[in-house]
mmCIF file of C-alpha atoms and ligand atoms in Angstrom:
data_model
loop_
_atom_site.group_PDB
_atom_site.id
_atom_site.type_symbol
_atom_site.label_atom_id
_atom_site.label_comp_id
_atom_site.label_asym_id
_atom_site.label_seq_id
_atom_site.Cartn_x
_atom_site.Cartn_y
_atom_site.Cartn_z
ATOM 1 C CA MET K 1 42.235 186.082 125.342
ATOM 2 C CA PHE K 2 44.422 182.990 124.927
ATOM 3 C CA MET K 3 43.921 180.599 122.027
ATOM 4 C CA SER K 4 46.792 178.121 122.454
ATOM 5 C CA ASP K 5 49.191 178.877 119.589
ATOM 6 C CA VAL K 6 47.553 182.163 118.720
ATOM 7 C CA LEU K 7 47.292 185.006 121.234
ATOM 8 C CA TYR K 8 44.568 187.597 120.873
ATOM 9 C CA GLU K 9 44.443 190.814 122.833
ATOM 10 C CA LYS K 10 42.835 194.215 122.576
ATOM 11 C CA ARG K 11 44.380 197.517 123.597
ATOM 12 C CA GLY K 12 41.786 200.230 123.207
ATOM 13 C CA HIS K 13 40.656 200.039 119.592
ATOM 14 C CA THR K 14 43.679 197.991 118.488
ATOM 15 C CA ALA K 15 43.567 194.204 118.241
ATOM 16 C CA ILE K 16 46.838 192.284 118.390
ATOM 17 C CA ILE K 17 47.204 188.742 117.093
ATOM 18 C CA THR K 18 50.488 187.090 118.098
ATOM 19 C CA PHE K 19 51.649 183.896 116.419
ATOM 20 C CA ASN K 20 52.910 181.856 119.344
ATOM 21 C CA LYS K 21 53.926 178.405 118.024
ATOM 22 C CA THR K 22 57.580 179.088 118.678
ATOM 23 C CA ALA K 23 58.814 175.441 118.639
ATOM 24 C CA ASP K 24 58.634 175.350 114.854
ATOM 25 C CA LEU K 25 58.940 179.079 114.204
ATOM 26 C CA ASN K 26 55.190 179.495 113.699
ATOM 27 C CA ALA K 27 55.146 177.183 110.685
ATOM 28 C CA LEU K 28 51.746 177.321 109.032
ATOM 29 C CA SER K 29 50.061 173.958 109.509
ATOM 30 C CA GLU K 30 46.410 173.533 108.552
ATOM 31 C CA ASP K 31 45.422 173.585 112.211
ATOM 32 C CA PHE K 32 47.440 176.775 112.829
ATOM 33 C CA LEU K 33 45.876 178.462 109.800
ATOM 34 C CA GLN K 34 42.428 177.582 111.180
ATOM 35 C CA LYS K 35 43.339 179.076 114.549
ATOM 36 C CA ILE K 36 44.599 182.292 112.967
ATOM 37 C CA GLY K 37 41.315 182.394 111.051
ATOM 38 C CA GLU K 38 39.391 182.088 114.329
ATOM 39 C CA ALA K 39 41.305 185.054 115.763
ATOM 40 C CA VAL K 40 40.449 187.057 112.631
ATOM 41 C CA ASP K 41 36.792 186.088 113.228
ATOM 42 C CA LEU K 42 37.018 187.859 116.617
ATOM 43 C CA VAL K 43 38.360 190.973 114.902
ATOM 44 C CA GLU K 44 35.596 190.934 112.303
ATOM 45 C CA GLN K 45 32.873 190.492 114.911
ATOM 46 C CA ASP K 46 34.046 193.439 117.032
ATOM 47 C CA GLU K 47 33.038 196.850 115.717
ATOM 48 C CA GLU K 48 35.194 198.511 118.368
ATOM 49 C CA VAL K 49 38.375 197.205 116.698
ATOM 50 C CA TYR K 50 39.729 199.863 114.341
ATOM 51 C CA THR K 51 43.141 198.405 113.496
ATOM 52 C CA LEU K 52 44.772 194.994 113.652
ATOM 53 C CA ILE K 53 48.438 194.261 114.353
ATOM 54 C CA LEU K 54 49.911 190.861 113.476
ATOM 55 C CA THR K 55 53.213 189.801 115.003
ATOM 56 C CA GLY K 56 55.155 186.699 116.040
ATOM 57 C CA ALA K 57 56.578 185.467 119.322
ATOM 58 C CA GLY K 58 60.175 184.225 119.391
ATOM 59 C CA LYS K 59 62.562 184.549 116.489
ATOM 60 C CA ALA K 60 60.054 184.257 113.679
ATOM 61 C CA PHE K 61 57.050 186.106 112.377
ATOM 62 C CA ILE K 62 56.222 182.937 110.396
ATOM 63 C CA ALA K 63 58.939 180.724 108.827
ATOM 64 C CA GLY K 64 56.586 179.517 106.098
ATOM 65 C CA ALA K 65 54.162 176.724 105.490
ATOM 66 C CA ASP K 66 54.738 173.604 107.572
ATOM 67 C CA ILE K 67 57.193 171.610 105.474
ATOM 68 C CA LYS K 68 56.645 168.432 107.552
ATOM 69 C CA GLU K 69 52.932 168.565 106.831
ATOM 70 C CA MET K 70 53.373 169.506 103.162
ATOM 71 C CA TYR K 71 55.933 166.796 102.372
ATOM 72 C CA GLU K 72 53.368 163.962 102.071
ATOM 73 C CA LYS K 73 50.828 165.933 100.100
ATOM 74 C CA ASP K 74 49.853 165.437 96.472
ATOM 75 C CA ALA K 75 48.450 167.918 93.989
ATOM 76 C CA ASP K 76 44.871 167.506 95.259
ATOM 77 C CA SER K 77 45.522 167.596 98.982
ATOM 78 C CA ILE K 78 47.885 170.578 98.782
ATOM 79 C CA MET K 79 45.023 172.532 97.224
ATOM 80 C CA VAL K 80 43.245 172.423 100.594
ATOM 81 C CA TRP K 81 46.234 174.042 102.333
ATOM 82 C CA SER K 82 46.718 176.471 99.511
ATOM 83 C CA SER K 83 43.061 177.527 99.598
ATOM 84 C CA LEU K 84 43.260 178.014 103.371
ATOM 85 C CA GLY K 85 46.430 180.115 103.059
ATOM 86 C CA SER K 86 45.210 182.091 100.073
ATOM 87 C CA GLY K 87 41.810 182.527 101.661
ATOM 88 C CA LEU K 88 43.259 183.870 104.905
ATOM 89 C CA ASN K 89 45.472 186.299 102.993
ATOM 90 C CA LEU K 90 42.572 187.554 100.893
ATOM 91 C CA ARG K 91 40.524 187.952 104.064
ATOM 92 C CA LEU K 92 43.226 190.070 105.694
ATOM 93 C CA GLU K 93 43.633 192.140 102.546
ATOM 94 C CA ASN K 94 39.885 192.761 102.382
ATOM 95 C CA LEU K 95 39.271 193.375 106.086
ATOM 96 C CA LYS K 96 37.525 196.752 106.456
ATOM 97 C CA ILE K 97 40.182 197.906 108.906
ATOM 98 C CA PRO K 98 43.926 198.528 108.356
ATOM 99 C CA VAL K 99 46.172 195.572 109.124
ATOM 100 C CA ILE K 100 49.769 196.167 110.245
ATOM 101 C CA ALA K 101 52.377 193.400 110.116
ATOM 102 C CA ALA K 102 54.977 193.911 112.852
ATOM 103 C CA ILE K 103 57.666 191.598 111.473
ATOM 104 C CA ASN K 104 59.800 190.527 114.417
ATOM 105 C CA GLY K 105 62.011 187.903 112.744
ATOM 106 C CA TYR K 106 61.860 185.383 109.909
ATOM 107 C CA ALA K 107 59.010 185.978 107.456
ATOM 108 C CA LEU K 108 59.598 183.301 104.848
ATOM 109 C CA GLY K 109 57.447 181.629 102.223
ATOM 110 C CA GLY K 110 53.857 181.561 103.462
ATOM 111 C CA GLY K 111 54.910 183.927 106.271
ATOM 112 C CA LEU K 112 55.966 186.647 103.869
ATOM 113 C CA GLU K 113 52.898 185.931 101.749
ATOM 114 C CA LEU K 114 50.749 186.653 104.800
ATOM 115 C CA ALA K 115 52.734 189.793 105.649
ATOM 116 C CA MET K 116 52.317 191.008 102.069
ATOM 117 C CA ALA K 117 48.533 190.726 102.423
ATOM 118 C CA CYS K 118 48.743 193.266 105.265
ATOM 119 C CA ASP K 119 48.367 196.968 104.519
ATOM 120 C CA ILE K 120 51.538 198.190 106.235
ATOM 121 C CA ARG K 121 54.708 196.295 107.195
ATOM 122 C CA ILE K 122 57.068 197.390 109.952
ATOM 123 C CA ALA K 123 60.212 195.320 110.395
ATOM 124 C CA SER K 124 62.485 194.786 113.350
ATOM 125 C CA GLU K 125 66.179 195.168 112.525
ATOM 126 C CA LYS K 126 66.333 191.395 113.100
ATOM 127 C CA ALA K 127 63.761 190.521 110.442
ATOM 128 C CA LYS K 128 64.669 188.397 107.435
ATOM 129 C CA MET K 129 62.282 187.989 104.556
ATOM 130 C CA GLY K 130 62.159 185.813 101.477
ATOM 131 C CA LEU K 131 60.240 183.433 99.268
ATOM 132 C CA PRO K 132 62.532 180.364 99.274
ATOM 133 C CA GLU K 133 59.991 177.918 97.783
ATOM 134 C CA VAL K 134 62.060 177.122 94.664
ATOM 135 C CA SER K 135 64.773 175.796 96.986
ATOM 136 C CA LEU K 136 62.175 173.201 98.079
ATOM 137 C CA GLY K 137 61.168 172.390 94.509
ATOM 138 C CA VAL K 138 57.892 174.335 94.522
ATOM 139 C CA ILE K 139 56.664 177.918 94.210
ATOM 140 C CA CYS K 140 54.530 180.176 96.407
ATOM 141 C CA GLY K 141 50.941 178.989 96.758
ATOM 142 C CA ALA K 142 49.277 181.734 98.771
ATOM 143 C CA GLY K 143 49.677 184.787 96.580
ATOM 144 C CA GLY K 144 53.435 185.404 96.746
ATOM 145 C CA THR K 145 54.076 185.501 93.004
ATOM 146 C CA GLN K 146 51.174 187.921 92.622
ATOM 147 C CA ARG K 147 51.720 190.292 95.522
ATOM 148 C CA LEU K 148 55.521 190.600 95.567
ATOM 149 C CA PRO K 149 55.774 192.097 92.026
ATOM 150 C CA ARG K 150 52.931 194.480 92.838
ATOM 151 C CA ILE K 151 54.834 195.690 95.916
ATOM 152 C CA VAL K 152 58.474 195.765 94.744
ATOM 153 C CA GLY K 153 58.193 195.599 90.934
ATOM 154 C CA GLU K 154 58.598 192.645 88.618
ATOM 155 C CA ALA K 155 62.381 192.586 88.199
ATOM 156 C CA VAL K 156 63.150 192.695 91.919
ATOM 157 C CA ALA K 157 60.416 190.122 92.603
ATOM 158 C CA LYS K 158 61.828 187.781 89.976
ATOM 159 C CA GLU K 159 65.316 188.035 91.449
ATOM 160 C CA MET K 160 64.012 187.312 94.955
ATOM 161 C CA ILE K 161 61.814 184.413 93.847
ATOM 162 C CA PHE K 162 64.239 182.806 91.363
ATOM 163 C CA THR K 163 67.143 182.909 93.838
ATOM 164 C CA GLY K 164 65.032 182.268 96.933
ATOM 165 C CA LYS K 165 67.417 184.553 98.803
ATOM 166 C CA LYS K 166 66.487 186.189 102.092
ATOM 167 C CA VAL K 167 66.666 189.956 102.400
ATOM 168 C CA ASN K 168 67.390 191.668 105.682
ATOM 169 C CA ALA K 169 65.297 194.523 107.056
ATOM 170 C CA GLU K 170 67.383 197.334 105.504
ATOM 171 C CA GLU K 171 67.295 195.669 102.064
ATOM 172 C CA ALA K 172 63.564 195.149 102.452
ATOM 173 C CA LEU K 173 63.191 198.856 103.207
ATOM 174 C CA SER K 174 65.269 199.843 100.187
ATOM 175 C CA ILE K 175 63.048 197.829 97.804
ATOM 176 C CA GLY K 176 59.806 199.042 99.401
ATOM 177 C CA LEU K 177 58.870 195.669 100.877
ATOM 178 C CA VAL K 178 58.521 197.221 104.344
ATOM 179 C CA ASN K 179 57.479 200.728 105.346
ATOM 180 C CA ARG K 180 60.058 201.151 108.091
ATOM 181 C CA VAL K 181 62.711 199.422 110.163
ATOM 182 C CA VAL K 182 63.016 199.828 113.915
ATOM 183 C CA PRO K 183 65.097 198.280 116.720
ATOM 184 C CA PRO K 184 63.486 195.050 118.030
ATOM 185 C CA GLU K 185 62.501 196.605 121.352
ATOM 186 C CA LYS K 186 60.647 199.428 119.566
ATOM 187 C CA LEU K 187 58.692 197.200 117.177
ATOM 188 C CA MET K 188 55.407 196.919 119.076
ATOM 189 C CA ASP K 189 55.447 200.531 120.299
ATOM 190 C CA THR K 190 55.964 201.708 116.726
ATOM 191 C CA ALA K 191 53.109 199.522 115.477
ATOM 192 C CA LEU K 192 50.846 200.736 118.298
ATOM 193 C CA GLU K 193 51.728 204.392 117.615
ATOM 194 C CA LEU K 194 50.933 203.909 113.953
ATOM 195 C CA ALA K 195 47.636 202.246 114.888
ATOM 196 C CA ALA K 196 46.817 205.157 117.223
ATOM 197 C CA ALA K 197 47.551 207.697 114.471
ATOM 198 C CA ILE K 198 45.130 205.848 112.179
ATOM 199 C CA GLU K 199 42.497 205.500 114.911
ATOM 200 C CA ARG K 200 42.306 209.276 115.472
ATOM 201 C CA ASN K 201 40.729 209.667 112.021
ATOM 202 C CA GLY K 202 37.262 208.896 110.743
ATOM 203 C CA GLN K 203 37.151 205.096 110.578
ATOM 204 C CA ILE K 204 34.521 204.921 107.850
ATOM 205 C CA ALA K 205 36.825 207.154 105.798
ATOM 206 C CA VAL K 206 39.884 205.013 106.591
ATOM 207 C CA GLY K 207 38.035 201.836 105.566
ATOM 208 C CA THR K 208 36.818 203.527 102.405
ATOM 209 C CA ALA K 209 40.363 204.677 101.595
ATOM 210 C CA LYS K 210 41.572 201.081 101.999
ATOM 211 C CA ALA K 211 38.882 199.810 99.621
ATOM 212 C CA ALA K 212 39.789 202.493 97.067
ATOM 213 C CA ILE K 213 43.521 201.777 97.251
ATOM 214 C CA ASN K 214 42.930 198.016 96.992
ATOM 215 C CA PHE K 215 40.768 198.635 93.930
ATOM 216 C CA SER K 216 43.715 200.402 92.252
ATOM 217 C CA GLY K 217 45.551 197.071 92.198
ATOM 218 C CA THR K 218 42.998 195.466 89.910
ATOM 219 C CA SER K 219 41.645 198.301 87.778
ATOM 220 C CA ASP K 220 42.841 200.714 85.134
ATOM 221 C CA LEU K 221 43.176 204.390 86.086
ATOM 222 C CA GLU K 222 39.874 205.519 84.604
ATOM 223 C CA GLU K 223 37.871 202.756 86.304
ATOM 224 C CA GLY K 224 39.710 203.420 89.549
ATOM 225 C CA CYS K 225 38.972 207.149 89.506
ATOM 226 C CA LEU K 226 35.296 206.411 88.815
ATOM 227 C CA PHE K 227 35.191 203.967 91.745
ATOM 228 C CA GLU K 228 36.911 206.522 93.976
ATOM 229 C CA ARG K 229 34.413 209.247 93.018
ATOM 230 C CA GLU K 230 31.484 206.988 93.836
ATOM 231 C CA ILE K 231 32.679 205.968 97.280
ATOM 232 C CA PHE K 232 34.000 209.491 97.995
ATOM 233 C CA SER K 233 30.511 210.905 97.421
ATOM 234 C CA LYS K 234 28.920 208.270 99.723
ATOM 235 C CA LEU K 235 31.024 209.602 102.593
ATOM 236 C CA PHE K 236 28.965 212.791 102.395
ATOM 237 C CA GLU K 237 26.054 210.769 103.764
ATOM 238 C CA THR K 238 27.991 210.070 106.996
ATOM 239 C CA GLU K 239 27.962 211.970 110.276
ATOM 240 C CA ASP K 240 31.756 211.820 110.272
ATOM 241 C CA GLN K 241 31.926 214.135 107.256
ATOM 242 C CA LYS K 242 29.842 216.769 109.071
ATOM 243 C CA ILE K 243 31.845 216.261 112.276
ATOM 244 C CA GLY K 244 35.251 216.453 110.565
ATOM 245 C CA MET K 245 34.545 219.409 108.298
ATOM 246 C CA GLY K 246 32.320 221.198 110.844
ATOM 247 C CA SER K 247 35.029 220.965 113.513
ATOM 248 C CA PHE K 248 37.559 222.442 111.096
ATOM 249 C CA LEU K 249 35.247 225.341 110.266
ATOM 250 C CA ARG K 250 34.495 226.000 113.951
ATOM 251 C CA LYS K 251 38.241 225.713 114.700
ATOM 252 C CA GLU K 252 37.556 222.933 117.225
ATOM 253 C CA LYS K 253 40.623 220.793 117.747
ATOM 254 C CA ASP K 254 39.223 218.439 120.360
ATOM 255 C CA PHE K 255 36.523 216.431 118.658
ATOM 256 C CA LYS K 256 35.710 212.761 118.134
ATOM 257 C CA PHE K 257 34.361 211.074 115.069
ATOM 258 C CA LYS K 258 31.164 209.109 115.420
ATOM 259 C CA ASN K 259 32.488 206.129 113.382
HETATM 260 C C1 LIG U 301 58.214 173.139 109.476
HETATM 261 C C2 LIG U 301 59.892 174.358 110.454
HETATM 262 C C3 LIG U 301 59.801 175.340 109.434
HETATM 263 C C4 LIG U 301 58.831 175.138 108.406
HETATM 264 C C5 LIG U 301 61.345 175.935 110.800
HETATM 265 N N1 LIG U 301 60.870 174.767 111.273
HETATM 266 N N2 LIG U 301 60.724 176.293 109.676
HETATM 267 N N3 LIG U 301 59.097 173.269 110.467
HETATM 268 N N4 LIG U 301 58.062 174.029 108.463
HETATM 269 N N5 LIG U 301 58.626 176.032 107.422
HETATM 270 C C6 LIG U 301 61.282 174.041 112.462
HETATM 271 C C7 LIG U 301 62.616 173.337 112.261
HETATM 272 O O1 LIG U 301 62.437 172.126 111.595
HETATM 273 C C8 LIG U 301 63.076 173.175 113.690
HETATM 274 O O2 LIG U 301 62.399 172.082 114.252
HETATM 275 C C9 LIG U 301 62.568 174.443 114.378
HETATM 276 O O3 LIG U 301 61.513 174.946 113.548
HETATM 277 C C10 LIG U 301 63.624 175.514 114.504
HETATM 278 O O4 LIG U 301 64.162 175.744 113.219
HETATM 279 P P1 LIG U 301 65.755 175.679 112.894
HETATM 280 O O5 LIG U 301 65.872 175.387 111.440
HETATM 281 O O6 LIG U 301 66.421 174.790 113.859
HETATM 282 O O7 LIG U 301 66.156 177.188 113.215
HETATM 283 P P2 LIG U 301 67.332 178.021 112.555
HETATM 284 O O8 LIG U 301 68.570 177.178 112.419
HETATM 285 O O9 LIG U 301 67.434 179.254 113.350
HETATM 286 O O10 LIG U 301 66.835 178.382 111.078
HETATM 287 C C11 LIG U 301 65.736 179.208 110.929
HETATM 288 C C12 LIG U 301 65.261 179.157 109.453
HETATM 289 C C13 LIG U 301 65.029 177.677 109.052
HETATM 290 C C14 LIG U 301 66.312 179.801 108.549
HETATM 291 C C15 LIG U 301 63.974 179.971 109.371
HETATM 292 O O11 LIG U 301 64.203 177.052 110.060
HETATM 293 C C16 LIG U 301 64.375 177.514 107.720
HETATM 294 O O12 LIG U 301 64.991 177.677 106.670
HETATM 295 N N6 LIG U 301 63.073 177.134 107.759
HETATM 296 C C17 LIG U 301 62.345 176.844 106.534
HETATM 297 C C18 LIG U 301 62.011 178.121 105.824
HETATM 298 C C19 LIG U 301 61.288 177.861 104.503
HETATM 299 O O13 LIG U 301 61.806 177.188 103.620
HETATM 300 N N7 LIG U 301 60.072 178.383 104.403
HETATM 301 C C20 LIG U 301 59.240 178.202 103.223
HETATM 302 C C21 LIG U 301 58.349 177.005 103.420
HETATM 303 S S1 LIG U 301 57.494 176.664 101.957
HETATM 304 P P3 LIG U 301 63.169 170.987 115.150
HETATM 305 O O14 LIG U 301 62.129 169.964 115.434
HETATM 306 O O15 LIG U 301 64.326 170.522 114.349
HETATM 307 O O16 LIG U 301 63.596 171.771 116.377
HETATM 308 C C22 LIG U 301 56.184 177.672 101.941
HETATM 309 C C23 LIG U 301 55.333 177.406 100.730
HETATM 310 C C24 LIG U 301 54.041 178.059 100.733
HETATM 311 O O17 LIG U 301 55.986 178.481 102.761
HETATM 312 C C25 LIG U 301 53.251 177.327 99.692
HETATM 313 C C26 LIG U 301 51.805 177.596 99.826
HETATM 314 C C27 LIG U 301 50.928 176.448 99.273
#
């Protein structure tokens, strides 16, 4: 399916959203954010989609919020953009299915904020990432100051945010900002292989694992373990649990989960 600046396609159980506003490096305008949101609607409405891959066309994943559009804004009107950006990122983070960012090039400012709301980040060797907002006289407004320290630790996050410097793919790997780095031509195949490896498993279990891991970011250990135990036990009401464990006991290798 083609939605002007945002491409949406499905390959088996994998949905792919490609940011395709290459003239301004996929800068996040309000209109573009709405369109990305509409593509995410398609993902949410389709129970046959088990994983989502986000990537960019051209030399950027997303080079940040649209600076032209933001320049004229005041404190009230920027809140609209910020709520849209934050809201989209929270939506991606809370989607029931795993979301993979395949970072093809620049992921700056709001672009890195969006990538950080994804569950797994794979970077092309060409990728460059950073939160350069202080160089524009502002700070992140879509979760960057909150997610970066959770991913890479506070000291590294402070250095990146205070300096606004860009890190390349290898540096991003060394600080844990991305899961792996691959040559540009292998980026989509790697993301699709990862998606396929996830899709072989019980999808209710995968979604439950995502919810449990996300909960760990906002809870103390005791609360988290309690939450895990509760949703772990609910999985024993699913057919997938009987299929997965029964197939192991019967030594059947070739089985499919119900999902
Ligand atoms: C609007 C942008 C843009 C942006 C690039 N462009 N980034 N337009 N907003 N964030 C436009 C350029 O103006 C240019 O348009 C075209 O895209 C190509 O960009 P160039 O700069 O010519 O490309 P290049 O020399 O290769 O440099 C690439 C770049 C640079 C290093 C990524 O474009 C850059 O620094 N962009 C800004 C990155 C940034 O500061 N991002 C953070 C934004 S603030 P023309 O018309 O000249 O061809 C943010 C805050 C979030 O995200 C706050 C949330 C509320």
